[in-house]
XYZ file of C-alpha atoms in Angstrom:
645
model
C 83.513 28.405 52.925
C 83.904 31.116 50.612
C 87.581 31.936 48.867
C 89.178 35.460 50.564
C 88.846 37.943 47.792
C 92.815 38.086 47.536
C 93.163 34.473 47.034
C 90.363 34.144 44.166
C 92.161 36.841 42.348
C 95.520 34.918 42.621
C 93.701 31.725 41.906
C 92.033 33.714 38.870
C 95.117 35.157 37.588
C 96.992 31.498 37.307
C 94.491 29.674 35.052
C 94.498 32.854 33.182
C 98.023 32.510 32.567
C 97.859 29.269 31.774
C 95.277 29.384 29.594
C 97.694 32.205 27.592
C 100.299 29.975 27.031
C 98.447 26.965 26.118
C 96.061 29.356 23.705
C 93.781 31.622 24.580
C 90.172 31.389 23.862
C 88.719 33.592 21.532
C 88.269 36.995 22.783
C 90.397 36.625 26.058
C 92.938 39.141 26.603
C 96.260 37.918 26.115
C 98.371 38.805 29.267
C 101.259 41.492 29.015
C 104.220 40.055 30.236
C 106.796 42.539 29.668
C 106.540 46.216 31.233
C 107.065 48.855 28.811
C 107.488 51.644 31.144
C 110.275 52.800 33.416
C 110.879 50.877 36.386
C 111.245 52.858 39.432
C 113.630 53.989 41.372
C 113.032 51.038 44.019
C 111.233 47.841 44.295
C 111.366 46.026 47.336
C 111.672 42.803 46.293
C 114.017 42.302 42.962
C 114.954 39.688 40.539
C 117.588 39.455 38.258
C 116.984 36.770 35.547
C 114.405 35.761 34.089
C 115.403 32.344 33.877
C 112.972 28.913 35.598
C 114.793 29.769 39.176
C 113.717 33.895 38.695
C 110.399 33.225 36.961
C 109.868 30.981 39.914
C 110.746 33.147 43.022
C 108.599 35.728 42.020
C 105.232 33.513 41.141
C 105.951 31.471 44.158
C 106.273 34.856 46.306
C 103.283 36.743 44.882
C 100.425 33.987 42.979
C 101.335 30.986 44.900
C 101.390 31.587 48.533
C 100.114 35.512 48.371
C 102.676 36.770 51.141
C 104.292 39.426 48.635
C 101.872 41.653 46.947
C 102.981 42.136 43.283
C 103.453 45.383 42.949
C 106.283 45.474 45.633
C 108.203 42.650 42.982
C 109.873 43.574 40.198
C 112.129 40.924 37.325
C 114.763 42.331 35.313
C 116.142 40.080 32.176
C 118.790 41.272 30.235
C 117.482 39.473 26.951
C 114.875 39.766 24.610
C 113.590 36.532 25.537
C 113.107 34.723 28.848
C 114.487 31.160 30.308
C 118.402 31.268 29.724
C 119.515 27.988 29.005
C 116.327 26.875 28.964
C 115.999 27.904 24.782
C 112.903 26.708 22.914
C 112.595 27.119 19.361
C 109.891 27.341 17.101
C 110.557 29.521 13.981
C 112.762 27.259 11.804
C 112.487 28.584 7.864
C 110.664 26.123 6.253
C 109.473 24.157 9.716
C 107.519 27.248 11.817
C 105.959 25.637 14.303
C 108.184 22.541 15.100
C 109.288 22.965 18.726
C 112.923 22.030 19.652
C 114.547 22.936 22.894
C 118.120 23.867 22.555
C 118.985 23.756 26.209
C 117.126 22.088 29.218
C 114.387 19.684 27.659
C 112.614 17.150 30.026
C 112.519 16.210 33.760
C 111.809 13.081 35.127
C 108.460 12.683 37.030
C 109.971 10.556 39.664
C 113.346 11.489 40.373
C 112.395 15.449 39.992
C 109.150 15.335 42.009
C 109.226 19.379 42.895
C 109.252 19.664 39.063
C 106.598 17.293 38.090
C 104.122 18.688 41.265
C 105.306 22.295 39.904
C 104.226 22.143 36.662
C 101.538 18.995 36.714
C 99.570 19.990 40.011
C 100.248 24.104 40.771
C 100.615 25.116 36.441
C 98.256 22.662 35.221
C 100.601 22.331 32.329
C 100.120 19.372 29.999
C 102.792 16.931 29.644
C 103.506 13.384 27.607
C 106.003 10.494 27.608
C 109.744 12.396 26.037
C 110.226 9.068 24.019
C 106.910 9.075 22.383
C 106.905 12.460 19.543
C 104.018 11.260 17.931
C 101.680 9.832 20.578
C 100.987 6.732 19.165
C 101.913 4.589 22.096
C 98.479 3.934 23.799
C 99.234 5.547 27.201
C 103.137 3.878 27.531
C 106.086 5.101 27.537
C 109.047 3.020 26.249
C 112.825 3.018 27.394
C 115.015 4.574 24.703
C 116.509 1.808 22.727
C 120.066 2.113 21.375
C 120.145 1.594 17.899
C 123.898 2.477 17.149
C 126.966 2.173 19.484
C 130.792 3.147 17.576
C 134.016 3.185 19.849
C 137.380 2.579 19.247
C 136.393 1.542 15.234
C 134.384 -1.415 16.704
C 130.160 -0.966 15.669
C 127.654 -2.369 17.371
C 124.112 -2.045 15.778
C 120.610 -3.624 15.906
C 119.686 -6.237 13.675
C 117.022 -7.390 11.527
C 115.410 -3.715 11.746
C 114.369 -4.664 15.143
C 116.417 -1.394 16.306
C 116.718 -3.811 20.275
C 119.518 -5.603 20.355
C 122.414 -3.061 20.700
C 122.619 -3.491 24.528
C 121.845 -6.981 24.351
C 125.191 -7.654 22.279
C 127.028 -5.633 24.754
C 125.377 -7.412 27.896
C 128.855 -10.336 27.639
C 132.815 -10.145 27.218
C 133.989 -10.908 24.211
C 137.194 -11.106 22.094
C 135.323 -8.162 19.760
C 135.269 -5.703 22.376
C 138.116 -3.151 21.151
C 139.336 -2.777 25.176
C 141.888 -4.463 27.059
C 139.775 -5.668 29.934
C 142.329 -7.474 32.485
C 140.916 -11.274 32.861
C 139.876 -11.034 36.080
C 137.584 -8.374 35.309
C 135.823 -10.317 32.787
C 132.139 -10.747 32.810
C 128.835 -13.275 30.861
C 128.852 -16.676 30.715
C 132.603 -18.757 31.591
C 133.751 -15.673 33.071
C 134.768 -14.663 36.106
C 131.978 -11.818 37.065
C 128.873 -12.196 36.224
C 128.339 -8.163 34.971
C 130.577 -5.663 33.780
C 131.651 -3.540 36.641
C 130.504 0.216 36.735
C 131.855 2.897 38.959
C 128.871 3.496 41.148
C 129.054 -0.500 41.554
C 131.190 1.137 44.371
C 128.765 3.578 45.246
C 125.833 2.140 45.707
C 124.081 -1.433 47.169
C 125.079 -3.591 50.097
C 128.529 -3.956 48.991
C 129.227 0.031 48.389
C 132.706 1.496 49.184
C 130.717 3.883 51.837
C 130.381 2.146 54.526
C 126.994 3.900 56.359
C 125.295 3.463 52.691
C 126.626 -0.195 52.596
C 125.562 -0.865 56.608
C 121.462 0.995 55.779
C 121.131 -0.208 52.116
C 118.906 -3.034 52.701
C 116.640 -1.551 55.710
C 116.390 1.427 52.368
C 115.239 -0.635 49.695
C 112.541 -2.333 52.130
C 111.214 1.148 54.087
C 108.081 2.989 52.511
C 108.557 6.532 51.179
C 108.638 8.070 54.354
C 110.906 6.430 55.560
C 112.727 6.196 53.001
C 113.452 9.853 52.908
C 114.340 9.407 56.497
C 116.513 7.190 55.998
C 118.566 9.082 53.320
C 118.701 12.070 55.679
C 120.360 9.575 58.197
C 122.785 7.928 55.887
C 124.174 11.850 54.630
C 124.695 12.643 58.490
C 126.772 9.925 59.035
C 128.358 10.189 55.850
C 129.403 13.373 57.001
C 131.130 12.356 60.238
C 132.651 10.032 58.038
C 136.345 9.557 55.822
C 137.564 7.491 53.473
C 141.365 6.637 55.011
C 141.170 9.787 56.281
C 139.541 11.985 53.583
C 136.200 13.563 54.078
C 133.601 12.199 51.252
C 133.239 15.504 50.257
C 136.747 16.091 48.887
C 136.912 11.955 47.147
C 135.947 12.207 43.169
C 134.181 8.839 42.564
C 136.717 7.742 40.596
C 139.420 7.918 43.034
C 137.013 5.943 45.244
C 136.473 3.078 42.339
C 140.366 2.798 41.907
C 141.932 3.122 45.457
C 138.742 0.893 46.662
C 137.882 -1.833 43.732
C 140.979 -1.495 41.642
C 139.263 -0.423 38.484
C 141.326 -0.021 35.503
C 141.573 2.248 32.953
C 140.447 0.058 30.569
C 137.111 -0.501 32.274
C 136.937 2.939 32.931
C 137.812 4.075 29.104
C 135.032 1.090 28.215
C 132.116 2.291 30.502
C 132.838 6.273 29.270
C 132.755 5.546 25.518
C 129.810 3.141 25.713
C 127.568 3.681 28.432
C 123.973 4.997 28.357
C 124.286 8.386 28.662
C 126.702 11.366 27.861
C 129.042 12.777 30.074
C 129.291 10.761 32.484
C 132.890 11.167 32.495
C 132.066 14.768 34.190
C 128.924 13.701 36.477
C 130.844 10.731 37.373
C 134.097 12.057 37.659
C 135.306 14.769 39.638
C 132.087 14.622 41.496
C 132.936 14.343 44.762
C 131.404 11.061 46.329
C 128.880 13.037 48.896
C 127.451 15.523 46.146
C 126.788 11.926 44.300
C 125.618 10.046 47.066
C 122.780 13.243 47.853
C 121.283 12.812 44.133
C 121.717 9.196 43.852
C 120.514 8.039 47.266
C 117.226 10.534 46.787
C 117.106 9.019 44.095
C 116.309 5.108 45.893
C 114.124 7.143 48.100
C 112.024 8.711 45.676
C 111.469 5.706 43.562
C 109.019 4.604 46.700
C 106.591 7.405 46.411
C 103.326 6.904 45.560
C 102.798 8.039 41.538
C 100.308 7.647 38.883
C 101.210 8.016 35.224
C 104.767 7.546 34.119
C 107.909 6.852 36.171
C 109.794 8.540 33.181
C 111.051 11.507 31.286
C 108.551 13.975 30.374
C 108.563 16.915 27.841
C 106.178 19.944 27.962
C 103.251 19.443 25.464
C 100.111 21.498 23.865
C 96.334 20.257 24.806
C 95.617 18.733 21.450
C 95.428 15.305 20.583
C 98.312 14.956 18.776
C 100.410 15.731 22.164
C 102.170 18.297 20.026
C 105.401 19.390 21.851
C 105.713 22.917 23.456
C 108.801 23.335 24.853
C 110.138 23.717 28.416
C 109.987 27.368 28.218
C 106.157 27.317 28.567
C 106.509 26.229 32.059
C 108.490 29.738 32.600
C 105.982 31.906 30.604
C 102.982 30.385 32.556
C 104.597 31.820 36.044
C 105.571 35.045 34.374
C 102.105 35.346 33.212
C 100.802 34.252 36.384
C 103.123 36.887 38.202
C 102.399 39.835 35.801
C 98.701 39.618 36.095
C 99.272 39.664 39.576
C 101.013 43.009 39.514
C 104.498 42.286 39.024
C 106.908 44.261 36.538
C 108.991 42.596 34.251
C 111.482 44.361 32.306
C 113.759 42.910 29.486
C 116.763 44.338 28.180
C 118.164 45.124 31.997
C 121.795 43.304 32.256
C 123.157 43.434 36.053
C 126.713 45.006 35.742
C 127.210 45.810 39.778
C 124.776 45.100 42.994
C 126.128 47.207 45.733
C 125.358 48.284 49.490
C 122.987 51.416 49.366
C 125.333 53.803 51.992
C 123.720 54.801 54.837
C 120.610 52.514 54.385
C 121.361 49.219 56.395
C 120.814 46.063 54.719
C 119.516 48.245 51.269
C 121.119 47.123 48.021
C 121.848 49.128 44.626
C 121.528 46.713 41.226
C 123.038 48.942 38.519
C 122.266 47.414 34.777
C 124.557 48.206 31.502
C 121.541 50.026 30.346
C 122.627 53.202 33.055
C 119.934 52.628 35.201
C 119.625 51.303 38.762
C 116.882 50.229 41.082
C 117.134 50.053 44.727
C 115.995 46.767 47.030
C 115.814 44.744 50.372
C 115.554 41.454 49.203
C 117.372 40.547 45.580
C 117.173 37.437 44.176
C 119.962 36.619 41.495
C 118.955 33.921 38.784
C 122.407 33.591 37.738
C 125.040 30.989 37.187
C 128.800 30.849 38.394
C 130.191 33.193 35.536
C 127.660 35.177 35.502
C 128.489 36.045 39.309
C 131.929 35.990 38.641
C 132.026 38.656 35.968
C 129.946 41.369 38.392
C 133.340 41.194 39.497
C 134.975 41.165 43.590
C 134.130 45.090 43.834
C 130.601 43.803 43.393
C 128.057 41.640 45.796
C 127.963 38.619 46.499
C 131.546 38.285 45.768
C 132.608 41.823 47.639
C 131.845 40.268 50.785
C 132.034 36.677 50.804
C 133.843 34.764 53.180
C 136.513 32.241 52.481
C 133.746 29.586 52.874
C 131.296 31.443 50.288
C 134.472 31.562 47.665
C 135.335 28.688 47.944
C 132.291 26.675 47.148
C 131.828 29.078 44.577
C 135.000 27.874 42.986
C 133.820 24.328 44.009
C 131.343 24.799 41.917
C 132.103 24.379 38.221
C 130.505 25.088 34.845
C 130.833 22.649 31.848
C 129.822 22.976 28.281
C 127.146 21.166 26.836
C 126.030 21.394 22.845
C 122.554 20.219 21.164
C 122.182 20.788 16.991
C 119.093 19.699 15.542
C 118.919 18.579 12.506
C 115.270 18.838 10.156
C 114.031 17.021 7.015
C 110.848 17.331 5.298
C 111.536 13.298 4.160
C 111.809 12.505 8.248
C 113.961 9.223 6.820
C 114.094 7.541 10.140
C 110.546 7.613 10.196
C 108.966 7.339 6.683
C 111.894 4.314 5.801
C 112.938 2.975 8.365
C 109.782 3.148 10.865
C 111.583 3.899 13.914
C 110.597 6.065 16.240
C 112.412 5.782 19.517
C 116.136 5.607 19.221
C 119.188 6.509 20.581
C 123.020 6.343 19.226
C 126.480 6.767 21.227
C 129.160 7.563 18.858
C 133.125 8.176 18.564
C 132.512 11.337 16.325
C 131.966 14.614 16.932
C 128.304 13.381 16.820
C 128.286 12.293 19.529
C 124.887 11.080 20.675
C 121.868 11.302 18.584
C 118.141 10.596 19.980
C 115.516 9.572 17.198
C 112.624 10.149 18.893
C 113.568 13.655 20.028
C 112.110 16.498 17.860
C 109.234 17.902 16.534
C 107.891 15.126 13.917
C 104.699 15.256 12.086
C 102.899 12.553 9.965
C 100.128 12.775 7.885
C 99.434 9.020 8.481
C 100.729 8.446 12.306
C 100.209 4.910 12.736
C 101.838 3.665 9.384
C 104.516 6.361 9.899
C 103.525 7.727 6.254
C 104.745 11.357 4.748
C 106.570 12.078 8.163
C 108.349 15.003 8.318
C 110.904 16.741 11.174
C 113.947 16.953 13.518
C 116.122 14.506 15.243
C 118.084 15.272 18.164
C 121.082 14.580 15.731
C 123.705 15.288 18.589
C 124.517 16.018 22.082
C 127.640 16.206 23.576
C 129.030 17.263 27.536
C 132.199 17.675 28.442
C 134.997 19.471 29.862
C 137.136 22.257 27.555
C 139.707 19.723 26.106
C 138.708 19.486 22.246
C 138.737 15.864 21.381
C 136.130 12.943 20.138
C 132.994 13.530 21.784
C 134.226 16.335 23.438
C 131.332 18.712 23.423
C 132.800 21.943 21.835
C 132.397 20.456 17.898
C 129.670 23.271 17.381
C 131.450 25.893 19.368
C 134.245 25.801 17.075
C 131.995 27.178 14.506
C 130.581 30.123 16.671
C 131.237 33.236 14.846
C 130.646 34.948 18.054
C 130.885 34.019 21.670
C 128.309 33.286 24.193
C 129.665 34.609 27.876
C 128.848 36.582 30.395
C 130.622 39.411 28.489
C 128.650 38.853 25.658
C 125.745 40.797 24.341
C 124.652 37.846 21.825
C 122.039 35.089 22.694
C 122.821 31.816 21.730
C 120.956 29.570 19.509
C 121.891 29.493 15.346
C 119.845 28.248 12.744
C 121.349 26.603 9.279
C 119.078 27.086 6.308
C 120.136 25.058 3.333
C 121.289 27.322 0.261
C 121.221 29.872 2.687
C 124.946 29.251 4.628
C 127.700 31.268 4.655
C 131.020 29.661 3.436
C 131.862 28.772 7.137
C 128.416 27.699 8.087
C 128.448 25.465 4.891
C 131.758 23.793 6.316
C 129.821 23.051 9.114
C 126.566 21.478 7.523
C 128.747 19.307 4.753
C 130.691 17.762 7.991
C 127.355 17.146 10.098
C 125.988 15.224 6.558
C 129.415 13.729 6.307
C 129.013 12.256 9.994
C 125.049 11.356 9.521
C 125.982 9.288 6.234
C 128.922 7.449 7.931
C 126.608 6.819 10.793
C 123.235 6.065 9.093
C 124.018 5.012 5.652
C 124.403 1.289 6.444
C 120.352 1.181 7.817
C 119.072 2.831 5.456
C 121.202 0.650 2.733
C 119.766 -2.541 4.537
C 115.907 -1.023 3.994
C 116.671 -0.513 -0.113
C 117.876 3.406 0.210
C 121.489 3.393 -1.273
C 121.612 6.975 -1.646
C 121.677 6.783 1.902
C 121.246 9.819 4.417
C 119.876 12.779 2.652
C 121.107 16.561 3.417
C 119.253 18.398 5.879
C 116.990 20.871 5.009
C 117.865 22.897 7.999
C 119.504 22.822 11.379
C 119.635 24.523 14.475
C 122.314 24.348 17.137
C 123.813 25.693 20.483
C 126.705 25.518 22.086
C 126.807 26.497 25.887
C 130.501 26.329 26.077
C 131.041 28.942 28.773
C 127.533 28.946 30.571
C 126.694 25.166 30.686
C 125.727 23.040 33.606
C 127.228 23.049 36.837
C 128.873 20.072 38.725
C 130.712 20.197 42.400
C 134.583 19.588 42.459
C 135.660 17.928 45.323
C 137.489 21.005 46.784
C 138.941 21.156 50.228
C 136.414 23.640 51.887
C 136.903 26.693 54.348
C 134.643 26.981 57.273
C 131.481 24.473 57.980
C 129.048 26.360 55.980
C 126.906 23.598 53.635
C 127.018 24.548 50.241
C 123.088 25.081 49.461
C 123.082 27.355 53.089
C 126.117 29.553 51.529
C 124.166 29.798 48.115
C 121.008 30.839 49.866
C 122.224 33.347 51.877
C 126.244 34.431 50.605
C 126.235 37.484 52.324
C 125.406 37.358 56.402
C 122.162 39.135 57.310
C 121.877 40.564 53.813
C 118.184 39.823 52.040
C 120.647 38.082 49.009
C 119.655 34.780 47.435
C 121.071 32.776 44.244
C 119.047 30.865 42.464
C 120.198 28.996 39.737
C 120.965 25.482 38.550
C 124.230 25.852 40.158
C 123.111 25.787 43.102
C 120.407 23.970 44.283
C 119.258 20.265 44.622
C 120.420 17.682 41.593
C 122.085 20.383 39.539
C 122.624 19.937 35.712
C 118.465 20.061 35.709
C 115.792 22.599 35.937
C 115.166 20.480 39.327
C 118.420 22.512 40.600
C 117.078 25.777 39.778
C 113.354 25.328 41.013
C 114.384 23.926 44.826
C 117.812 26.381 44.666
C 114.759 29.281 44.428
C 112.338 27.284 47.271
C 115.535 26.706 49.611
C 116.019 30.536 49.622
C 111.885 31.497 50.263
C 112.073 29.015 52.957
C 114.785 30.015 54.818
C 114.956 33.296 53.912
C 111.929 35.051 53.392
C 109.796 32.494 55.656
C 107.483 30.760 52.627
C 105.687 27.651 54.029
C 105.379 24.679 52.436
C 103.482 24.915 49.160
C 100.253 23.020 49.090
C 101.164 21.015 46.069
C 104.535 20.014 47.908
C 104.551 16.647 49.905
C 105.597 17.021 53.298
C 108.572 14.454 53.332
C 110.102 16.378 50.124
C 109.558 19.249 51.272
C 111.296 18.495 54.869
C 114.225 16.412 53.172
C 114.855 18.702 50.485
C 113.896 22.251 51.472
C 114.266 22.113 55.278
C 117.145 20.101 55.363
C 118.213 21.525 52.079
C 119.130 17.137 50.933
C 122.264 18.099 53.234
C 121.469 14.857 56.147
C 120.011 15.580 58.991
């Protein structure tokens, strides 16, 4: 059966696109992605933001299921560059061509299956195991061993260069760790529990402080996929319908549910946040309210029963070469803009939303003015925005100029945190040319807070021997809330010359050059060395180097103080209106959709953004499920919007 003419053309213009971002052939036409003339006066379909959620509404509208022709689309971004948060850089002085995201970074083919079928089956986009830089692994993909734990002036750290043995020291109580851990709560060999207790210890499994996930967790962990997603939907209705003593799961932080339910102490609690796995889990695991957790964590169980070849694991965005070079998580967003220009769309940078208004006299028309003085008209706006950015359009502007008490009030449920990333690069890559490590991760009390060895852009003349390696480490990474302290997140920010807001017209994103710094930026790169030598020095003294830690040559940093990741507070809410169905839809019978990692499915992750953009196509514009989408997902988590049956 031969392809309708339309469809080959949309098919066409996708591996075009995709071909342009990976590297054209010789003599094909690069694709213009950026309009330079005027827009017009009205396009009936706008977006504002050309970030993964905007990029994606208007490929998914016009390439990938054909139902909007392009020309009626049009994507306004008020930078010079495209993807938000989502910052890749590859122009270092001195290291052009090493890729380092500064925001958003990896998903995880599992647990963010609309991702991985996004950019794996519809984009075609190469991808390769996140803890392997240097594809020398032979097809695996290891966990991320912790090489370097500090807390409370206690350090624990791998030895005999084996770099495995960090979480193996902390697996038993002892007298060494620096926390007063009642006896009771004790746990290894002679003691009275047999593991340290976590918080979602009261969360999750058959003992769970929930009751409908503690009465369903077994028939869970034996269904099939299906059913497991079934399942899930079941367990998040009747969590609904239920309290805890009275209070609706919804409004319970999941640390109010670990210390009214299991008595867990402070102690425990200061223990697990200083020395745990990841960063900030002091906000994700925190204020959280218990049913926003139980939505990621039970689709979570459910997911891990899909059928899946390749890695169950964190992926990165990489070139089709054979070194498995990485390209950064913003070629995911080009590749759709591509895909969507070639198909007709406009895309305009420079255009920064100031108002979106009613058009008077025109019905359900709206008016999008931009800082720029110019305005386009619309029926159907999509706004790739976060919760500042829709806060500072201001209450004489939509959404917030007619929201309901319901709308507001998830809105204010809904709450940004800052996150920082620096990047530190060496053409002596001493982790890898000394050392000979190349996966490994640290969780510090300094303002370092949590450095990842094997993420950067590394290159090594002799791969398997790790010989004349040069690159960047992932030197530190920090989330938190805005209380300056150890670990706190906002070390970089306090070095910002300028601002990075919603009122801002900066991007954020600065590079340190060494010999190149200005007296405050040099304050800045003496303390990162300072913190690198105290950190590192004792390795590399153990493998003969007692100079220890060398200066950079260069870093590169961000610091998304006022525009980081979102997390739900467990607010008493207005009305009965789910959150993702007031994000959709804000306004009542108005074609206006938000669609940003605030608000959609597993937020803090370019997962959020991508089914935040599909919830509001589904429901709101009628946009079928994509063929690349299975159907259980796609009922679960775009019908049902992961909200329970």
């Amino acid at each position: 059966m031969a392809i309708p003419r339309r469809r080959a053309l949309l098919v066409a213009a996708v591996a075009a696109a995709v071909a342009a971002v990976a590297g054209a052939p010789r003599g094909a036409a690069a694709v213009q992605r950026v309009t330079t003339s005027s827009p017009p006066a009205h396009c009936k379909v706008v977006v504002v933001g050309g970030g993964i959620g905007g990029a994606y509404a208007a490929w998914r509208m016009v390439v990938d299921s054909g139902k909007v022709d392009g020309k009626d689309v049009c994507l306004f971004e008020a930078a010079d560059r495209f993807g938000g948060r989502i910052r890749t850089v590859s122009d270092v002085p001195g290291f052009e061509g090493y890729t380092v995201d500064l925001g958003a970074y990896r998903y995880h083919r599992e647990d963010h299956q609309m991702m991985r079928s996004l950019v794996e089956d519809a984009l075609k986009i190469p991808t390769h195991c996140y803890m392997d830089p240097l594809n020398r692994d032979n097809g695996e993909c290891f966990d991320e061993k912790r090489v370097l734990v500090t807390a409370r002036g206690s350090r624990w750290t791998s030895t005999n260069r084996t770099f495995n043995t960090v979480d193996e020291q902390l697996t038993d109580w002892s007298a060494d760790i620096p926390y007063a851990i009642p006896p009771q709560y004790r746990w290894g060999a002679g003691q009275p529990l047999e593991a340290r207790r976590m918080p979602l210890d009261f969360l999750l499994g058959p003992k769970s402080g929930v009751p409908p996930v503690a009465a369903r967790w077994a028939e869970l962990q034996a269904a099939n996929y299906p059913d497991a997603m079934r399942i899930v939907d079941e367990i998040l209705a009747d969590v609904k319908a239920d309290t805890f003593r009275g209070t609706p799961w919804d409004q319970l932080s999941l640390f109010t549910l670990a210390t009214a339910f299991g008595n867990y102490t402070q102690e425990e609690l200061a223990y697990y946040l200083d020395t745990d796995q990841a960063i900030g889990d002091n906000i994700f695991y925190g204020p959280n309210p218990v049913m926003s957790l139980l939505q990621d964590l039970l689709r979570a169980a459910a997911l891990k029963k899909q059928p899946l070849d390749g890695f169950r694991a964190m992926v990165v965005p990489v070139k089709d070469d054979a070194a498995k070079t990485r390209a950064g998580m913003v070629t995911i967003i080009h590749a759709m803009l591509d895909a969507a220009a070639a198909s007709g769309v406009r895309i305009y940078t420079g255009f920064k939303a100031d108002r979106v208004s009613r058009v008077a006299g025109c019905g359900t028309r709206m008016r999008v003015e931009f800082k720029n003085g110019m305005a386009v008209t619309t029926d159907r706006l999509f706004l790739n925005m976060g919760k500042p950015d829709i806060v500072a359009l201001g209450r004489t502007s939509l959404p917030l100029s007619e929201a309901t008490p319901t709308f507001t009030r998830l809105l204010e449920a809904t709450q940004p945190y800052c996150l920082t990333k620096m990047y530190c690069f060496w053409h002596d890559a001493w982790w890898l040319n000394t050392l000979k490590v190349t996966v490994g991760r640290t969780r510090t009390n300094l303002d370092l807070a949590s450095a990842r060895w094997h993420d950067g852009a590394m290159r090594c003349d002799d791969r398997a021997a790790l010989r004349n390696c040069s690159g960047s480490m992932l030197v530190s990474y920090a989330l938190s809330d805005d209380t300056y302290g150890s670990s706190s997140g906002l070390y970089n920010s306090h070095h910002d010359p300028t601002p990075y807001t919603p009122l801002s017209e900066t991007d954020q994103g600065r590079t340190l050059v060494a010999g190149r710094l200005t007296p405050r930026e040099q304050l800045l790169f003496n303390d990162v060395h300072r913190q690198l030598k105290e950190l590192y020095d004792p390795a590399l003294a153990a493998a003969g180097v007692r100079a220890g830690v060398p200066a950079p040559d260069a870093c590169v940093y961000a610091a998304w103080t006022h525009v980081g990741v979102h997390i739900r507070l467990p607010y008493e809410i207005v009305g009965d209106v789910s959150p993702h169905t007031a994000f959709a839809a804000p306004v009542a019978g108005l074609g206006l959709h938000l669609t940003n990692e605030a608000f959609g499915v597993n937020t803090g992750w370019a997962e959020s953004s991508v089914t935040s953009a599909e919830i509001a196509l589904h429901h709101g514009v009628g946009l079928e499920r994509p063929a690349w989408m299975d159907r259980a997902f796609h009922k679960s988590m775009i019908v049902l919007k992961n909200e329970g049956m």
